[in-house]
Amino acid sequence: MKSVWIGLFTLALAACASVPPPRTLDPKLVAHDFAGRRLDAAGLARAETRFGLSGNVAAPWTPDRITVAAWYFDPILAQARAAARSAEANATLSAQRTNPTLKLSPEKVFSGLAGPNPWTIGVAVLLPLLHPGEAQARRAAATAETIAARDQAAEALWQSRARAIAALRDVLFSRRAENLTQAVVHADTLHLDALRQQQTAGEIDRNAVLAAELERQRAEADLASRRVQDAKAGAALASAIGVPRAALSGVTLRWPGLDTPPAPSALPRVALAKDAVWNRLDLAVLLQRYRAAEAHLREAAGSRYPQLAIAPGYLYDQRQRKFTFGVDVELPLFHGAGARIRAAAAGRDEAAANVRAKQASIFNQLDAARAQYALRYAAWRRMADAAAKAHELAARAEVRRTAGQVGRPAVLTANIAADTAELNAESALSQVWAALGALEDAVQQPLWPASQLPLPSVQSAAGTPTPPTDDSGAAHVEVH
């Protein structure tokens, strides 16, 4: 009977695992917390201070400050971290061994009793044995899957930064384009007024005025579109950071060196290729999945041997105490290990093909991003030179008007041409920065301007991003 009590006590201990308390998810409270998010949050200021940034909401918000704000608030990043924790937990679960089984078999003799005690009580513990190399394969697979989950979380950090930086860039360029379009509308209005005065004086006919009116209508329509784009860009920036649109009201946004993107020759080609092909986080995830698939193949290879389980036990047989020992052997009558091995080998081959396909895609993406940046940069330089010449012509027209050589409409026409050329150059500049953003995404590291933030890297060679969560539900990140 002592063995019975020992077995029951063991079962009681197994049930003593801690269980997290239940959490109530109230959409109203979540919405209220989101509406209360602000860039002057104390937790965000502390996070900025840890990275050596200002932490003052009134100071200009640079790309690094916007990145930290996104890491602090971004709900998509919190979702990615939760998925990574779930994947790590599942990897640990898959590496666990099957627990032993306690078998209790009491019997009572009802007839033909030879002794004074009618009871026979048997207790046995069924211990399943692992195949050769199975334990090491399970641990290797769990390790690879855990690292892959952490690399995915690190990749989510980079994607959060990329979304926030692109949104910041769009806001700044949309505002500048709106101001330049407003200048074009103003110049068109002055030109139209001058032409109307000439028409009243009989110097020109109605056709010239109609053409000027059409140009002003086009400029006003363009201005309306620019205002819509500015509103969309502001909403996109708020979404990328993870705050309501009102949180950005009155905030000063600044991008140092926005008017001077780097020349393509300033970007090192060899270093870019190495960083992209070796250090991409999404490639690291696929490499870890390949290692997990290789471990699963080793585990499947061990299943060629029969599954064994031993069952040592104790038997109390009518006052006689006996030691028992049993062996369970799996009989491969319906199937062998061949199908499982073939499936594991196919999974490994698929994982290897995914790695090769991703590397080829990275090469193509990098080549396309380089070529696009070079072409966009050259186009912007031509547009910038054309805008500079247009402004020079406008200045000369003003000088000639002062000298009485041309009239005011000619000066206004030159000003319109200069403002339009500057607007086109501004559009080309925004495309240059968008191309540079695509190049940064290809190598998954900031190229210009330089960042002082310790950005995430491959977890097999670096520390793990550990993003804690504050009491209000906003998650902020610490990168080691």
XYZ file of C-alpha atoms in Angstrom:
480
model
C 0.000 0.000 0.000
C 2.972 2.299 0.550
C 3.694 2.214 -3.190
C 0.129 3.244 -3.895
C 0.409 6.296 -1.662
C 3.734 7.221 -3.221
C 2.183 7.069 -6.682
C -0.786 9.209 -5.646
C 1.544 11.759 -4.049
C 3.534 11.960 -7.295
C 0.349 12.627 -9.256
C -0.585 15.402 -6.828
C 2.802 17.066 -7.307
C 2.420 16.933 -11.086
C -0.769 18.957 -10.813
C 0.980 21.797 -8.950
C 1.962 23.773 -12.067
C 1.261 27.504 -11.848
C -1.517 28.843 -14.044
C -1.625 32.510 -15.105
C -4.636 34.376 -13.756
C -7.476 35.092 -16.174
C -7.362 38.395 -18.015
C -10.415 40.304 -19.100
C -10.065 41.997 -22.485
C -12.481 44.907 -22.634
C -12.561 46.669 -26.032
C -13.784 49.854 -24.368
C -10.789 49.995 -22.032
C -8.414 49.208 -24.890
C -9.898 52.032 -26.951
C -9.696 54.394 -23.976
C -6.042 53.539 -23.373
C -5.218 54.034 -27.056
C -6.973 57.408 -27.153
C -4.884 58.524 -24.172
C -1.513 57.811 -25.751
C 0.737 60.855 -26.073
C 4.325 61.498 -27.063
C 4.954 63.095 -23.668
C 4.446 59.757 -21.888
C 6.884 59.295 -19.015
C 7.795 55.776 -20.133
C 8.670 57.002 -23.609
C 10.873 59.735 -22.169
C 12.737 57.142 -20.089
C 13.179 54.929 -23.160
C 14.605 57.848 -25.129
C 16.981 58.699 -22.304
C 18.319 55.139 -22.290
C 19.176 55.554 -25.975
C 20.846 58.913 -25.412
C 18.019 60.949 -26.995
C 16.294 64.099 -25.804
C 13.147 62.801 -24.126
C 11.644 66.298 -24.354
C 8.392 66.348 -26.302
C 9.018 69.970 -27.335
C 12.333 69.115 -28.982
C 12.324 68.265 -32.708
C 11.355 64.682 -33.462
C 14.117 63.209 -35.595
C 14.117 59.765 -37.266
C 15.729 58.164 -34.209
C 13.157 59.671 -31.846
C 10.289 58.589 -34.097
C 11.778 55.070 -34.176
C 11.893 54.830 -30.390
C 8.315 56.104 -30.183
C 7.235 53.400 -32.632
C 9.071 50.737 -30.636
C 7.293 51.987 -27.539
C 3.736 52.191 -28.874
C 3.440 50.106 -32.073
C 0.661 47.491 -31.561
C 1.888 45.481 -34.557
C 5.232 45.124 -32.796
C 3.493 43.952 -29.637
C 1.622 41.392 -31.721
C 4.893 40.147 -33.232
C 6.463 39.801 -29.782
C 3.475 37.813 -28.547
C 3.755 35.523 -31.578
C 7.475 35.039 -30.866
C 6.786 34.118 -27.235
C 4.121 31.670 -28.380
C 6.550 30.078 -30.855
C 9.209 29.768 -28.145
C 6.718 28.122 -25.790
C 5.618 25.692 -28.497
C 9.256 24.831 -29.239
C 9.871 24.057 -25.571
C 6.705 21.966 -25.491
C 7.717 19.938 -28.531
C 11.078 19.104 -26.921
C 9.497 17.545 -23.838
C 9.637 13.812 -23.291
C 6.543 11.744 -22.709
C 5.854 11.335 -19.002
C 5.968 7.853 -17.423
C 2.652 6.133 -16.829
C 1.688 4.678 -13.455
C -0.419 1.549 -13.730
C -2.376 0.326 -10.701
C -4.143 -3.062 -10.995
C -5.912 -4.312 -7.834
C -7.519 -7.755 -7.945
C -9.663 -9.725 -5.486
C -10.183 -13.465 -5.443
C -13.874 -14.355 -5.042
C -13.641 -18.139 -5.257
C -11.048 -20.851 -4.745
C -9.170 -18.767 -2.216
C -6.071 -20.646 -1.006
C -4.862 -18.132 1.569
C -6.322 -15.767 4.140
C -5.831 -12.590 1.981
C -7.936 -12.361 -1.190
C -6.200 -9.221 -2.567
C -3.613 -8.956 -5.311
C -2.334 -5.420 -5.948
C 0.055 -4.559 -8.758
C 1.852 -1.263 -9.323
C 4.005 -0.628 -12.397
C 5.636 2.403 -13.990
C 5.704 2.470 -17.794
C 8.855 4.305 -18.944
C 8.999 5.005 -22.699
C 12.530 4.953 -24.104
C 13.760 7.332 -26.769
C 15.215 6.293 -30.075
C 18.991 6.683 -30.550
C 19.750 10.396 -30.952
C 16.147 11.433 -30.371
C 16.849 13.535 -27.285
C 19.642 15.488 -29.004
C 17.506 15.983 -32.115
C 14.585 17.310 -30.093
C 16.816 19.741 -28.232
C 18.411 20.912 -31.472
C 15.009 21.450 -33.094
C 13.711 23.336 -30.051
C 16.821 25.537 -29.986
C 16.550 26.344 -33.690
C 12.835 27.114 -33.458
C 13.405 29.327 -30.415
C 16.136 31.299 -32.189
C 13.910 31.588 -35.276
C 11.148 33.048 -33.097
C 13.557 35.603 -31.652
C 14.846 36.498 -35.099
C 11.250 37.075 -36.181
C 10.778 39.414 -33.227
C 13.971 41.244 -34.207
C 12.732 41.512 -37.788
C 9.503 43.015 -36.466
C 11.609 45.719 -34.798
C 13.214 46.587 -38.118
C 9.858 46.589 -39.911
C 8.419 48.877 -37.245
C 11.307 51.289 -37.787
C 10.910 51.098 -41.565
C 7.193 51.916 -41.354
C 7.764 54.845 -39.000
C 10.679 56.300 -40.990
C 8.799 56.032 -44.292
C 5.751 57.703 -42.749
C 7.900 60.510 -41.294
C 9.496 61.069 -44.686
C 6.100 61.205 -46.390
C 4.805 63.762 -43.881
C 7.774 66.074 -44.346
C 7.673 65.918 -48.142
C 3.891 66.263 -48.300
C 4.090 69.433 -46.213
C 6.830 70.898 -48.374
C 4.974 69.979 -51.545
C 1.829 71.599 -50.200
C 3.712 74.828 -49.458
C 5.280 74.866 -52.930
C 1.914 74.168 -54.558
C 0.443 77.040 -52.552
C 3.174 79.272 -54.005
C 2.296 78.081 -57.519
C -1.380 78.878 -56.920
C -0.450 82.336 -55.645
C 1.768 82.986 -58.670
C -0.977 81.757 -61.021
C -3.460 84.090 -59.352
C -1.145 87.097 -59.744
C -0.519 86.157 -63.371
C -4.239 85.828 -64.044
C -4.928 89.236 -62.473
C -2.234 90.825 -64.633
C -3.677 89.259 -67.780
C -7.157 90.482 -66.914
C -5.806 94.006 -66.571
C -4.200 93.677 -70.000
C -7.476 92.385 -71.422
C -9.329 95.351 -69.945
C -6.779 97.642 -71.562
C -7.291 95.851 -74.869
C -3.723 94.616 -75.062
C -4.614 90.895 -75.268
C -7.660 88.862 -76.195
C -9.842 86.610 -74.070
C -8.050 83.401 -75.046
C -4.943 84.207 -73.037
C -7.084 84.903 -69.941
C -8.964 81.625 -70.372
C -5.687 79.717 -70.579
C -4.459 81.393 -67.398
C -7.742 80.592 -65.622
C -7.359 76.943 -66.629
C -3.820 76.862 -65.269
C -4.932 78.310 -61.962
C -7.747 75.749 -61.710
C -5.243 72.977 -62.284
C -2.984 74.413 -59.605
C -5.893 74.691 -57.150
C -6.897 71.086 -57.845
C -3.303 70.049 -57.287
C -3.269 71.983 -54.010
C -6.422 70.190 -52.859
C -4.792 66.849 -53.674
C -1.668 67.873 -51.801
C -3.718 68.709 -48.718
C -5.400 65.320 -48.861
C -1.993 63.664 -49.171
C -0.734 65.620 -46.188
C -3.706 64.471 -44.102
C -3.167 60.864 -45.170
C 0.545 61.097 -44.425
C -0.144 62.423 -40.932
C -2.606 59.608 -40.258
C -0.103 57.066 -41.597
C 2.618 58.424 -39.282
C 0.302 58.192 -36.274
C -0.594 54.634 -37.271
C 3.058 53.646 -37.735
C 3.931 54.989 -34.273
C 0.819 53.550 -32.660
C -0.791 56.737 -31.340
C -3.961 58.631 -32.252
C -3.677 61.397 -34.831
C -4.210 64.064 -32.175
C -0.991 63.015 -30.421
C 1.022 64.539 -33.282
C -0.606 67.966 -33.039
C 1.957 70.667 -32.345
C 4.872 68.256 -32.669
C 7.943 69.501 -34.542
C 9.237 66.977 -37.081
C 12.746 67.284 -38.451
C 15.004 65.228 -40.713
C 18.628 66.447 -40.733
C 20.101 66.581 -44.212
C 16.810 66.025 -45.986
C 17.941 68.238 -48.887
C 21.260 66.420 -49.337
C 20.839 62.688 -49.904
C 24.074 60.733 -50.347
C 25.495 60.150 -53.792
C 25.329 56.517 -54.971
C 29.132 56.390 -54.883
C 29.021 57.076 -51.120
C 27.288 53.742 -50.481
C 29.769 50.821 -50.262
C 28.720 48.134 -52.726
C 30.644 45.179 -51.239
C 29.559 45.910 -47.683
C 25.943 46.256 -48.783
C 25.979 42.894 -50.534
C 27.575 41.188 -47.535
C 25.133 42.684 -45.067
C 22.144 41.777 -47.206
C 23.114 38.209 -48.060
C 24.500 37.235 -44.658
C 22.727 39.343 -42.053
C 19.148 39.707 -43.210
C 16.833 38.772 -40.365
C 14.294 37.049 -42.597
C 17.130 34.930 -44.037
C 18.262 34.078 -40.504
C 14.740 32.872 -39.707
C 14.779 30.546 -42.719
C 18.239 29.253 -41.782
C 17.029 28.367 -38.305
C 13.994 26.645 -39.771
C 16.333 24.619 -41.959
C 18.318 23.590 -38.869
C 15.068 22.606 -37.169
C 14.058 20.565 -40.216
C 17.463 18.843 -40.199
C 16.957 17.984 -36.524
C 13.486 16.613 -37.262
C 15.030 14.397 -39.942
C 17.524 13.013 -37.430
C 14.650 12.388 -35.054
C 12.726 10.589 -37.781
C 15.779 8.492 -38.658
C 15.803 7.140 -35.115
C 12.293 5.767 -35.612
C 13.804 2.957 -37.708
C 14.319 1.195 -34.409
C 11.267 -0.192 -32.564
C 9.692 1.973 -29.900
C 10.513 0.463 -26.533
C 9.083 1.006 -23.094
C 10.020 -0.736 -19.855
C 7.642 -1.303 -16.960
C 9.297 -2.087 -13.620
C 6.744 -2.740 -10.901
C 5.728 -4.202 -7.595
C 3.119 -6.920 -7.036
C 1.485 -7.769 -3.732
C 0.016 -11.219 -4.382
C -1.906 -12.619 -1.372
C 0.780 -11.610 1.148
C 3.586 -12.398 -1.283
C 5.679 -9.450 -2.447
C 7.036 -9.710 -5.943
C 9.135 -7.562 -8.288
C 7.856 -7.391 -11.854
C 9.470 -6.198 -15.044
C 7.777 -5.763 -18.398
C 8.904 -4.642 -21.838
C 6.623 -3.038 -24.453
C 7.813 -3.269 -28.047
C 6.145 -1.499 -30.977
C 5.394 -3.889 -33.835
C 5.670 -2.234 -37.292
C 2.846 -4.310 -38.782
C 0.959 -1.519 -40.575
C 3.804 0.836 -41.448
C 7.500 1.317 -40.894
C 9.629 4.433 -40.506
C 10.058 5.023 -44.243
C 7.114 7.374 -44.703
C 8.082 9.502 -41.700
C 11.699 9.726 -42.872
C 10.635 10.689 -46.388
C 8.306 13.377 -45.023
C 11.072 14.780 -42.794
C 13.555 14.721 -45.686
C 11.051 16.533 -47.903
C 10.576 19.139 -45.182
C 14.330 19.642 -44.950
C 14.634 19.970 -48.730
C 11.807 22.511 -48.729
C 13.530 24.515 -45.993
C 16.777 24.474 -47.966
C 14.965 25.603 -51.109
C 13.384 28.453 -49.137
C 16.832 29.632 -48.026
C 18.209 29.562 -51.570
C 15.133 31.332 -52.938
C 15.377 34.020 -50.269
C 19.067 34.620 -51.000
C 18.342 34.920 -54.712
C 15.489 37.299 -53.920
C 17.823 39.380 -51.732
C 20.384 39.610 -54.538
C 17.698 40.750 -56.974
C 16.176 43.153 -54.474
C 19.568 44.676 -53.716
C 20.488 45.073 -57.399
C 17.096 46.629 -58.165
C 17.340 48.982 -55.161
C 20.846 50.093 -56.147
C 19.837 50.755 -59.744
C 16.658 52.547 -58.684
C 18.554 54.779 -56.275
C 21.180 55.690 -58.870
C 18.513 56.567 -61.440
C 16.394 58.526 -58.970
C 19.425 60.416 -57.734
C 20.476 61.352 -61.276
C 16.935 62.442 -62.133
C 16.759 64.595 -59.001
C 20.063 66.258 -59.822
C 18.754 67.174 -63.273
C 15.510 68.483 -61.774
C 17.408 70.465 -59.138
C 19.641 72.027 -61.788
C 16.587 72.887 -63.886
C 14.920 74.497 -60.857
C 18.043 76.521 -60.121
C 18.159 77.741 -63.712
C 14.450 78.587 -63.612
C 14.961 80.712 -60.500
C 17.917 82.375 -62.179
C 15.745 83.215 -65.194
C 13.048 84.559 -62.888
C 15.617 86.828 -61.204
C 16.831 88.038 -64.609
C 13.251 88.729 -65.666
C 12.800 90.904 -62.585
C 15.971 92.819 -63.485
C 14.752 93.317 -67.049
C 11.383 94.519 -65.750
C 13.120 97.065 -63.553
C 15.003 98.210 -66.631
C 11.728 98.519 -68.514
C 12.576 95.796 -71.023
C 9.674 93.449 -70.152
C 6.321 93.808 -68.458
C 4.990 92.370 -65.206
C 3.226 89.368 -66.862
C 6.586 88.135 -68.174
C 8.036 88.258 -64.656
C 5.025 86.428 -63.256
C 5.331 83.763 -65.945
C 8.987 83.271 -65.035
C 8.063 82.998 -61.351
C 5.422 80.373 -62.146
C 7.964 78.392 -64.132
C 10.471 78.612 -61.270
C 7.921 77.499 -58.649
C 6.771 74.638 -60.854
C 10.353 73.527 -61.483
C 11.056 73.612 -57.756
C 7.921 71.536 -57.093
C 9.082 68.972 -59.654
C 12.534 68.875 -58.068
C 10.919 68.376 -54.670
C 8.913 65.446 -56.026
C 12.092 63.950 -57.484
C 13.847 64.403 -54.118
C 11.072 62.523 -52.328
C 11.497 59.672 -54.799
C 15.236 59.639 -54.077
C 14.575 59.157 -50.374
C 11.949 56.502 -51.098
C 14.544 54.646 -53.190
C 17.058 54.979 -50.356
C 14.442 53.526 -48.003
C 14.046 50.558 -50.352
C 17.818 50.101 -50.301
C 17.818 50.191 -46.502
C 15.093 47.552 -46.462
C 17.241 45.399 -48.750
C 20.115 45.397 -46.233
C 17.944 45.931 -43.131
C 20.123 48.647 -41.671
C 20.055 52.461 -41.763
C 22.309 53.997 -44.393
C 21.593 57.727 -44.268
C 21.480 59.524 -41.948
C 23.466 57.464 -39.449
C 21.479 56.171 -36.485
C 22.680 56.056 -32.905
C 20.174 53.345 -32.012
C 21.411 49.761 -31.453
C 19.244 48.159 -34.083
C 18.285 44.468 -33.864
C 20.539 41.822 -35.340
C 20.570 38.063 -35.861
C 19.895 36.354 -32.537
C 22.328 33.509 -33.098
C 25.112 36.087 -32.857
C 23.572 38.839 -30.739
C 21.441 39.473 -27.711
C 17.725 39.106 -27.606
C 15.414 42.130 -27.819
C 13.450 42.122 -24.587
C 10.544 44.540 -24.928
C 8.734 45.024 -21.596
C 5.208 46.360 -21.412
C 4.092 49.233 -19.232
C 0.877 49.394 -17.246
C -1.080 51.277 -19.901
C -0.617 48.574 -22.494
C 2.038 50.427 -24.501
C 5.041 48.245 -25.199
C 8.547 49.630 -25.314
C 11.700 47.880 -26.317
C 15.179 47.450 -24.982
C 17.741 46.302 -27.538
C 21.009 44.950 -26.197
